[in-house]
CSV table of C-alpha atoms and ligand atoms in Angstrom, one decimal:
chain,number,residue,atom,x,y,z
A,1,UNK,CA,24.0,-11.5,8.6
A,2,UNK,CA,21.8,-12.5,5.8
A,3,UNK,CA,18.4,-11.0,5.5
A,4,UNK,CA,15.7,-13.0,3.8
A,5,UNK,CA,13.3,-11.4,1.4
A,6,UNK,CA,10.3,-13.4,0.2
A,7,UNK,CA,9.4,-12.4,-3.3
A,8,UNK,CA,5.8,-13.0,-4.4
A,9,UNK,CA,5.2,-11.6,-7.9
A,10,UNK,CA,1.6,-12.8,-8.0
A,11,UNK,CA,-0.5,-12.3,-11.1
A,12,UNK,CA,-0.8,-10.1,-14.2
A,13,UNK,CA,1.7,-7.3,-14.3
A,14,UNK,CA,3.0,-8.5,-10.9
A,15,UNK,CA,5.8,-10.5,-12.5
A,16,UNK,CA,7.1,-7.6,-14.7
A,17,UNK,CA,7.1,-4.9,-12.1
A,18,UNK,CA,8.6,-7.1,-9.4
A,19,UNK,CA,11.4,-8.0,-11.7
A,20,UNK,CA,12.3,-4.3,-12.0
A,21,UNK,CA,12.3,-3.8,-8.2
A,22,UNK,CA,14.6,-6.8,-7.9
A,23,UNK,CA,17.0,-5.3,-10.4
A,24,UNK,CA,17.2,-2.3,-8.2
A,25,UNK,CA,17.5,-4.2,-4.9
A,26,UNK,CA,20.1,-6.5,-6.5
A,27,UNK,CA,22.2,-3.6,-7.5
A,28,UNK,CA,22.1,-2.1,-4.0
A,29,UNK,CA,22.7,-5.5,-2.4
A,30,UNK,CA,26.0,-5.7,-4.1
A,31,UNK,CA,26.9,-2.1,-4.0
A,32,UNK,CA,26.2,-1.6,-0.3
A,33,UNK,CA,26.7,-5.2,0.9
A,34,UNK,CA,23.3,-5.5,2.3
A,35,UNK,CA,23.2,-9.3,2.7
A,36,UNK,CA,19.9,-9.8,1.1
A,37,UNK,CA,18.8,-13.3,0.0
A,38,UNK,CA,15.7,-13.6,-2.2
A,39,UNK,CA,13.4,-16.5,-2.5
A,40,UNK,CA,10.4,-16.6,-4.8
A,41,UNK,CA,6.9,-18.0,-3.9
A,42,UNK,CA,3.4,-18.2,-5.3
A,43,UNK,CA,0.4,-16.2,-4.3
A,44,UNK,CA,-3.0,-15.3,-5.8
A,45,UNK,CA,-4.2,-16.9,-9.0
A,46,UNK,CA,-0.7,-18.2,-9.8
A,47,UNK,CA,-0.8,-20.2,-6.5
A,48,UNK,CA,-4.3,-21.3,-7.2
A,49,UNK,CA,-3.3,-22.7,-10.5
A,50,UNK,CA,-0.6,-24.9,-9.0
A,51,UNK,CA,-2.0,-25.7,-5.5
A,52,UNK,CA,-5.7,-25.1,-5.7
A,53,UNK,CA,-5.5,-22.3,-3.1
A,54,UNK,CA,-4.3,-18.6,-3.4
A,55,UNK,CA,-2.2,-18.8,-0.2
A,56,UNK,CA,-0.7,-22.3,0.0
A,57,UNK,CA,1.2,-23.8,2.9
A,58,UNK,CA,4.5,-23.5,0.9
A,59,UNK,CA,4.0,-19.7,0.8
A,60,UNK,CA,3.1,-19.5,4.5
A,61,UNK,CA,6.3,-21.4,5.3
A,62,UNK,CA,8.2,-19.0,3.1
A,63,UNK,CA,6.8,-15.7,4.4
A,64,UNK,CA,6.7,-16.5,8.2
A,65,UNK,CA,10.5,-16.7,8.8
A,66,UNK,CA,11.3,-14.0,6.1
A,67,UNK,CA,12.4,-10.6,7.3
A,68,UNK,CA,10.4,-8.8,4.6
A,69,UNK,CA,8.1,-9.6,1.7
A,70,UNK,CA,8.0,-8.0,-1.7
A,71,UNK,CA,4.7,-8.5,-3.5
A,72,UNK,CA,3.5,-7.6,-7.0
A,73,UNK,CA,-0.3,-7.9,-7.4
A,74,UNK,CA,-3.0,-10.5,-7.4
A,75,UNK,CA,-6.1,-11.2,-9.4
A,76,UNK,CA,-7.2,-11.4,-13.0
A,77,UNK,CA,-10.2,-12.3,-15.3
A,78,UNK,CA,-9.2,-15.9,-15.3
A,79,UNK,CA,-10.1,-16.4,-11.7
A,80,UNK,CA,-13.1,-14.1,-11.4
A,81,UNK,CA,-15.7,-16.9,-11.5
A,82,UNK,CA,-14.0,-18.9,-8.7
A,83,UNK,CA,-15.7,-19.1,-5.4
A,84,UNK,CA,-14.8,-16.1,-3.3
A,85,UNK,CA,-13.0,-18.2,-0.7
A,86,UNK,CA,-10.3,-19.2,-3.2
A,87,UNK,CA,-10.1,-16.1,-5.3
A,88,UNK,CA,-6.6,-14.5,-5.7
A,89,UNK,CA,-7.6,-11.6,-3.4
A,90,UNK,CA,-8.1,-14.0,-0.6
A,91,UNK,CA,-4.4,-14.9,-0.8
A,92,UNK,CA,-3.4,-11.3,-0.2
A,93,UNK,CA,-5.9,-10.9,2.6
A,94,UNK,CA,-4.7,-14.2,4.1
A,95,UNK,CA,-1.1,-13.0,4.0
A,96,UNK,CA,-2.0,-9.7,5.7
A,97,UNK,CA,-3.9,-11.3,8.5
A,98,UNK,CA,-1.6,-14.3,9.0
A,99,UNK,CA,1.4,-12.0,9.5
A,100,UNK,CA,-0.7,-9.5,11.5
A,101,UNK,CA,0.3,-6.7,9.1
A,102,UNK,CA,-2.2,-4.2,10.5
A,103,UNK,CA,-0.6,-0.9,9.7
A,104,UNK,CA,-0.7,0.0,6.0
A,105,UNK,CA,1.2,3.1,5.0
A,106,UNK,CA,0.3,4.6,1.6
A,107,UNK,CA,2.3,7.8,0.9
A,108,UNK,CA,1.1,10.0,-1.9
A,109,UNK,CA,3.9,12.2,-3.1
A,110,UNK,CA,3.8,14.2,-6.3
A,111,UNK,CA,7.1,14.2,-8.2
A,112,UNK,CA,7.3,17.7,-9.6
A,113,UNK,CA,8.1,16.3,-13.1
A,114,UNK,CA,4.6,14.7,-13.1
A,115,UNK,CA,2.5,17.7,-12.1
A,116,UNK,CA,1.1,17.8,-15.6
A,117,UNK,CA,0.2,14.0,-15.5
A,118,UNK,CA,-2.3,14.6,-12.7
A,119,UNK,CA,-5.9,15.2,-13.9
A,120,UNK,CA,-6.0,18.0,-11.3
A,121,UNK,CA,-4.5,21.4,-11.8
A,122,UNK,CA,-0.8,21.7,-11.1
A,123,UNK,CA,-1.3,24.3,-8.4
A,124,UNK,CA,-3.7,22.0,-6.5
A,125,UNK,CA,-1.2,19.1,-6.4
A,126,UNK,CA,2.3,20.6,-6.6
A,127,UNK,CA,4.2,19.9,-3.4
A,128,UNK,CA,1.8,17.2,-2.4
A,129,UNK,CA,3.1,14.9,0.3
A,130,UNK,CA,0.5,13.0,2.3
A,131,UNK,CA,0.5,9.7,4.1
A,132,UNK,CA,-2.6,7.5,4.4
A,133,UNK,CA,-2.4,5.1,7.3
A,134,UNK,CA,-5.0,2.4,6.6
A,135,UNK,CA,-6.0,-0.3,9.1
A,136,UNK,CA,-5.4,-3.5,7.2
A,137,UNK,CA,-6.5,-6.6,9.2
A,138,UNK,CA,-9.9,-5.6,10.7
A,139,UNK,CA,-13.1,-3.9,9.8
A,140,UNK,CA,-15.6,-5.0,7.3
A,141,UNK,CA,-12.9,-6.8,5.3
A,142,UNK,CA,-12.6,-9.5,8.0
A,143,UNK,CA,-15.8,-9.0,10.2
A,144,UNK,CA,-18.0,-12.0,10.9
A,145,UNK,CA,-20.7,-13.0,10.2
A,146,UNK,CA,-20.5,-12.5,6.4
A,147,UNK,CA,-22.0,-14.2,3.4
A,148,UNK,CA,-25.3,-14.6,1.5
A,149,UNK,CA,-28.3,-16.0,3.3
A,150,UNK,CA,-31.9,-16.7,2.6
A,151,UNK,CA,-34.4,-14.7,4.7
A,152,UNK,CA,-37.7,-16.0,6.1
A,153,UNK,CA,-39.6,-14.6,3.2
A,154,UNK,CA,-37.4,-16.5,0.8
A,155,UNK,CA,-35.4,-13.5,-0.5
A,156,UNK,CA,-31.6,-13.8,-0.6
A,157,UNK,CA,-29.6,-11.2,1.3
A,158,UNK,CA,-25.9,-10.4,1.1
A,159,UNK,CA,-24.3,-9.2,4.3
A,160,UNK,CA,-20.9,-8.2,5.9
A,161,UNK,CA,-20.1,-7.0,9.3
A,162,UNK,CA,-18.0,-3.9,10.2
A,163,UNK,CA,-16.3,-4.5,13.6
A,164,UNK,CA,-13.3,-2.9,15.4
A,165,UNK,CA,-12.2,-4.0,18.8
A,166,UNK,CA,-10.7,-1.3,21.1
A,167,UNK,CA,-7.2,-2.9,20.8
A,168,UNK,CA,-7.4,-2.9,17.0
A,169,UNK,CA,-8.2,0.8,17.0
A,170,UNK,CA,-5.6,1.7,19.6
A,171,UNK,CA,-2.7,0.0,17.8
A,172,UNK,CA,-3.5,1.6,14.4
A,173,UNK,CA,-4.0,4.9,16.3
A,174,UNK,CA,-0.5,4.6,17.9
A,175,UNK,CA,1.0,3.8,14.6
A,176,UNK,CA,-0.5,6.9,12.9
A,177,UNK,CA,0.3,9.3,15.8
A,178,UNK,CA,3.9,8.1,15.8
A,179,UNK,CA,4.1,8.7,12.0
A,180,UNK,CA,2.6,12.1,12.4
A,181,UNK,CA,5.2,13.0,15.1
A,182,UNK,CA,7.9,12.3,12.5
A,183,UNK,CA,6.2,14.5,9.9
A,184,UNK,CA,4.2,17.7,10.2
A,185,UNK,CA,2.4,16.6,13.4
A,186,UNK,CA,-1.1,16.8,11.9
A,187,UNK,CA,-3.3,13.8,12.0
A,188,UNK,CA,-6.8,13.6,10.4
A,189,UNK,CA,-8.9,10.6,11.5
A,190,UNK,CA,-11.4,9.6,8.8
A,191,UNK,CA,-14.7,8.0,9.8
A,192,UNK,CA,-18.4,7.9,9.3
A,193,UNK,CA,-19.3,8.6,13.0
A,194,UNK,CA,-22.5,10.3,12.0
A,195,UNK,CA,-24.0,7.0,10.8
A,196,UNK,CA,-21.9,4.0,11.9
A,197,UNK,CA,-21.5,3.1,15.6
A,198,UNK,CA,-18.3,1.2,14.8
A,199,UNK,CA,-16.7,4.3,13.5
A,200,UNK,CA,-18.1,6.5,16.2
A,201,UNK,CA,-16.3,4.2,18.6
A,202,UNK,CA,-13.2,4.6,16.4
A,203,UNK,CA,-13.4,8.4,16.8
A,204,UNK,CA,-13.8,8.1,20.6
A,205,UNK,CA,-10.6,6.0,20.9
A,206,UNK,CA,-8.7,8.4,18.7
A,207,UNK,CA,-9.6,11.3,20.9
A,208,UNK,CA,-8.6,9.3,24.0
A,209,UNK,CA,-5.2,8.4,22.4
A,210,UNK,CA,-4.5,12.0,21.4
A,211,UNK,CA,-3.9,12.7,25.1
A,212,UNK,CA,-0.7,10.7,24.8
A,213,UNK,CA,0.5,12.8,21.8
A,214,UNK,CA,0.1,16.4,22.8
A,215,UNK,CA,2.5,17.5,20.1
A,216,UNK,CA,0.2,16.1,17.3
A,217,UNK,CA,-3.0,18.0,16.3
A,218,UNK,CA,-5.8,15.6,15.8
A,219,UNK,CA,-8.8,16.4,13.6
A,220,UNK,CA,-11.7,14.3,12.3
A,221,UNK,CA,-13.5,14.1,9.0
A,222,UNK,CA,-16.3,12.1,7.6
A,223,UNK,CA,-15.2,9.9,4.8
A,224,UNK,CA,-17.5,11.4,2.2
A,225,UNK,CA,-16.1,14.9,2.9
A,226,UNK,CA,-12.5,13.4,3.0
A,227,UNK,CA,-13.0,12.1,-0.5
A,228,UNK,CA,-14.1,15.5,-1.6
A,229,UNK,CA,-11.3,17.3,0.2
A,230,UNK,CA,-8.7,15.0,-1.4
A,231,UNK,CA,-9.6,16.3,-4.8
A,232,UNK,CA,-10.5,19.8,-3.7
A,233,UNK,CA,-7.5,20.8,-1.6
A,234,UNK,CA,-5.3,17.7,-0.9
A,235,UNK,CA,-2.4,19.7,0.6
A,236,UNK,CA,-4.4,20.4,3.7
A,237,UNK,CA,-3.5,16.8,4.8
A,238,UNK,CA,-0.4,15.6,6.5
A,239,UNK,CA,-1.3,12.1,7.8
A,240,UNK,CA,-4.7,10.5,7.5
A,241,UNK,CA,-5.7,7.4,9.5
A,242,UNK,CA,-8.7,5.4,8.6
A,243,UNK,CA,-10.4,2.0,8.5
A,244,UNK,CA,-9.7,-0.8,6.1
A,245,UNK,CA,-12.5,-0.1,3.7
A,246,UNK,CA,-12.3,3.7,3.8
A,247,UNK,CA,-8.5,3.4,3.4
A,248,UNK,CA,-8.9,1.2,0.3
A,249,UNK,CA,-11.1,3.8,-1.4
A,250,UNK,CA,-9.3,6.9,-0.3
A,251,UNK,CA,-5.8,5.6,-1.3
A,252,UNK,CA,-6.9,5.0,-4.9
A,253,UNK,CA,-8.4,8.5,-4.9
A,254,UNK,CA,-5.1,9.9,-3.5
A,255,UNK,CA,-3.1,8.1,-6.1
A,256,UNK,CA,-4.5,10.0,-8.9
A,257,UNK,CA,-3.3,13.2,-7.3
A,258,UNK,CA,0.2,12.0,-8.1
A,259,UNK,CA,-0.4,11.5,-11.7
A,260,UNK,CA,-0.9,7.8,-11.8
A,261,UNK,CA,-1.8,4.9,-9.6
A,262,UNK,CA,1.4,3.4,-11.0
A,263,UNK,CA,3.4,5.7,-8.7
A,264,UNK,CA,2.0,4.7,-5.2
A,265,UNK,CA,4.0,2.3,-3.0
A,266,UNK,CA,2.9,0.8,0.3
A,267,UNK,CA,4.2,-0.8,3.4
A,268,UNK,CA,2.1,-3.2,5.6
A,269,UNK,CA,3.7,-3.5,9.0
A,270,UNK,CA,3.3,-5.7,12.1
A,271,UNK,CA,4.2,-4.6,15.6
A,272,UNK,CA,7.8,-5.5,15.2
A,273,UNK,CA,8.8,-3.8,11.9
A,274,UNK,CA,8.3,-6.9,9.8
A,275,UNK,CA,6.7,-5.8,6.6
A,276,UNK,CA,5.1,-6.6,3.3
A,277,UNK,CA,5.8,-4.2,0.5
A,278,UNK,CA,3.6,-3.8,-2.6
A,279,UNK,CA,2.4,-1.2,-5.0
A,280,UNK,CA,-1.2,-0.1,-4.2
A,281,UNK,CA,-2.4,-0.8,-7.8
A,282,UNK,CA,-3.7,-4.1,-9.0
A,283,UNK,CA,-2.6,-6.8,-11.4
A,284,UNK,CA,-3.9,-4.9,-14.5
A,285,UNK,CA,-4.6,-8.0,-16.6
A,286,UNK,CA,-5.5,-5.9,-19.6
A,287,UNK,CA,-1.9,-4.8,-20.0
A,288,UNK,CA,-0.1,-7.9,-18.5
A,289,UNK,CA,2.8,-9.4,-20.4
A,290,UNK,CA,3.3,-6.4,-22.6
A,291,UNK,CA,6.1,-4.8,-20.7
A,292,UNK,CA,4.4,-1.5,-20.6
A,293,UNK,CA,3.4,-1.3,-16.9
A,294,UNK,CA,4.9,1.4,-14.6
A,295,UNK,CA,7.3,-0.3,-12.2
A,296,UNK,CA,7.9,2.8,-10.1
A,297,UNK,CA,5.3,2.0,-7.4
A,298,UNK,CA,7.0,-1.3,-6.8
A,299,UNK,CA,10.5,0.2,-6.9
A,300,UNK,CA,9.4,2.8,-4.4
A,301,UNK,CA,7.9,0.0,-2.3
A,302,UNK,CA,11.4,-1.6,-2.2
A,303,UNK,CA,12.6,1.8,-0.8
A,304,UNK,CA,10.0,1.6,1.9
A,305,UNK,CA,11.2,-1.9,2.7
A,306,UNK,CA,14.7,-0.5,3.3
A,307,UNK,CA,13.4,2.3,5.4
A,308,UNK,CA,10.8,0.5,7.6
A,309,UNK,CA,12.1,-3.1,7.9
A,310,UNK,CA,15.9,-2.7,7.5
A,311,UNK,CA,16.1,0.8,9.0
A,312,UNK,CA,18.4,1.8,6.2
A,313,UNK,CA,17.4,5.3,5.4
A,314,UNK,CA,20.5,5.9,3.2
A,315,UNK,CA,19.6,3.0,0.9
A,316,UNK,CA,15.9,4.1,0.8
A,317,UNK,CA,16.9,7.6,-0.2
A,318,UNK,CA,19.2,6.3,-2.8
A,319,UNK,CA,16.3,4.6,-4.5
A,320,UNK,CA,14.0,7.6,-4.2
A,321,UNK,CA,16.6,9.9,-5.6
A,322,UNK,CA,17.3,7.5,-8.5
A,323,UNK,CA,13.5,7.5,-9.3
A,324,UNK,CA,13.6,11.2,-9.3
A,325,UNK,CA,16.7,11.2,-11.6
A,326,UNK,CA,15.0,8.8,-13.9
A,327,UNK,CA,12.0,11.1,-14.2
A,328,UNK,CA,14.4,14.0,-14.7
A,329,UNK,CA,15.9,12.2,-17.6
A,330,UNK,CA,12.5,12.4,-19.2
A,331,UNK,CA,11.7,8.7,-19.5
A,332,UNK,CA,8.0,7.9,-18.9
A,333,UNK,CA,5.9,4.7,-19.0
A,334,UNK,CA,2.7,4.9,-20.9
A,335,UNK,CA,0.5,5.9,-17.8
A,336,UNK,CA,2.6,9.0,-17.1
A,337,UNK,CA,3.6,9.8,-20.7
A,338,UNK,CA,3.1,13.4,-21.9
A,339,UNK,CA,4.1,15.1,-25.1
A,340,UNK,CA,7.8,16.0,-25.1
A,341,UNK,CA,8.8,13.1,-22.9
A,342,UNK,CA,10.3,9.7,-24.0
A,343,UNK,CA,8.0,6.7,-23.8
A,344,UNK,CA,9.7,3.7,-22.3
A,345,UNK,CA,8.8,0.1,-21.4
A,346,UNK,CA,8.5,-1.3,-17.9
A,347,UNK,CA,11.9,-2.9,-18.1
A,348,UNK,CA,13.5,0.2,-19.6
A,349,UNK,CA,12.2,2.2,-16.7
A,350,UNK,CA,13.7,-0.4,-14.3
A,351,UNK,CA,17.0,0.0,-16.2
A,352,UNK,CA,16.8,3.8,-16.0
A,353,UNK,CA,16.5,3.7,-12.2
A,354,UNK,CA,19.4,1.3,-12.0
A,355,UNK,CA,21.6,3.5,-14.2
A,356,UNK,CA,20.6,6.5,-12.1
A,357,UNK,CA,21.8,4.7,-9.0
A,358,UNK,CA,25.1,3.9,-10.7
A,359,UNK,CA,25.5,7.5,-11.9
A,360,UNK,CA,25.0,9.0,-8.5
A,361,UNK,CA,27.3,6.4,-6.9
B,401,IPM,C1,-5.5,-2.9,-2.2
B,401,IPM,C2,-6.3,-3.8,-3.1
B,401,IPM,C3,-6.8,-5.0,-2.2
B,401,IPM,C4,-7.6,-4.5,-1.1
B,401,IPM,C5,-7.5,-6.1,-3.0
B,401,IPM,C6,-6.6,-6.6,-4.2
B,401,IPM,C7,-7.8,-7.3,-2.1
B,401,IPM,O1,-7.4,-3.1,-3.6
B,401,IPM,O2,-4.5,-3.3,-1.7
B,401,IPM,O3,-5.9,-1.7,-2.0
B,401,IPM,O4,-8.8,-4.3,-1.3
B,401,IPM,O5,-7.1,-4.3,0.0
B,402,MG,MG1,-7.4,-1.0,-3.2
């Protein structure tokens, strides 16, 4: 049976990195007879330029029936002065909420070959393997009311609202507990329960949920402490679950433990395993079009797609091992380059992963 993958390269380096992940998927598609069909669409600034909106109807019609979505990145200087309602980022947020992709998995794994690329000492990060589960369709990102208003005294005020319904917290909680069950059974829920009612409520629900998962050890941490602990002793964490905004910040922080934000993939899942897969980094307009970006986060996102949407652990592992082999062969894109290694372009890194796949057979 054919499986439809919607491909949304987006803006900036999005095009270059997605091209490399497609090379990898194309190879496996033929090699393992996976039955994938790819169809490209526009999102973000690229969509705005053609349709006047970052998430056009054509793209909605493409992603809704698709089995999975592979996305590059959105945003760029060119669109920064647009009204916030049509900025590229709105396209991504629209996609996440339209498809109900509430569970965002962001694994931070240190490849041993990159221990020196991290700004932290090798002994702090070596062996790192943590999973951040970020709630993706609620919280202050989507809460109403929001905007800029004029107060009675004539002063302008910007405002956003942080909200979580009980069902929103429960479903992300279930998702995180189940993931912890498959790992080392330790779940740390990150909140700011000492200040924000919304997250005190979050904590209360997590405690209630934990009764259903007696095999998982639940702990709680305030977000400021969690940020500190991530750079102090990151290996204390197995799975972290947190709100949309805190997850956005903590996952960028965690990415640097792995040497480069160019290494971190993500999966955004709905309740039925449908998913959107994207690197956690942005569109990097400063290096776009130069063929120097790191495509590994996108290639590893394709591996997550095989694992979480297509339940094909074998194919997912083949990609992950091929990335490992490529790093073993000493090739590095600029962001992870170190003396004694060989600097390669984005497309050469894509080729290195494909040839590692071929060599392993
Ligand atoms: C991310 C990004 C997005 C977010 C932006 C591009 C809207 O930073 O995926 O982490 O804030 O969620
Ligand atoms: Mg982010």
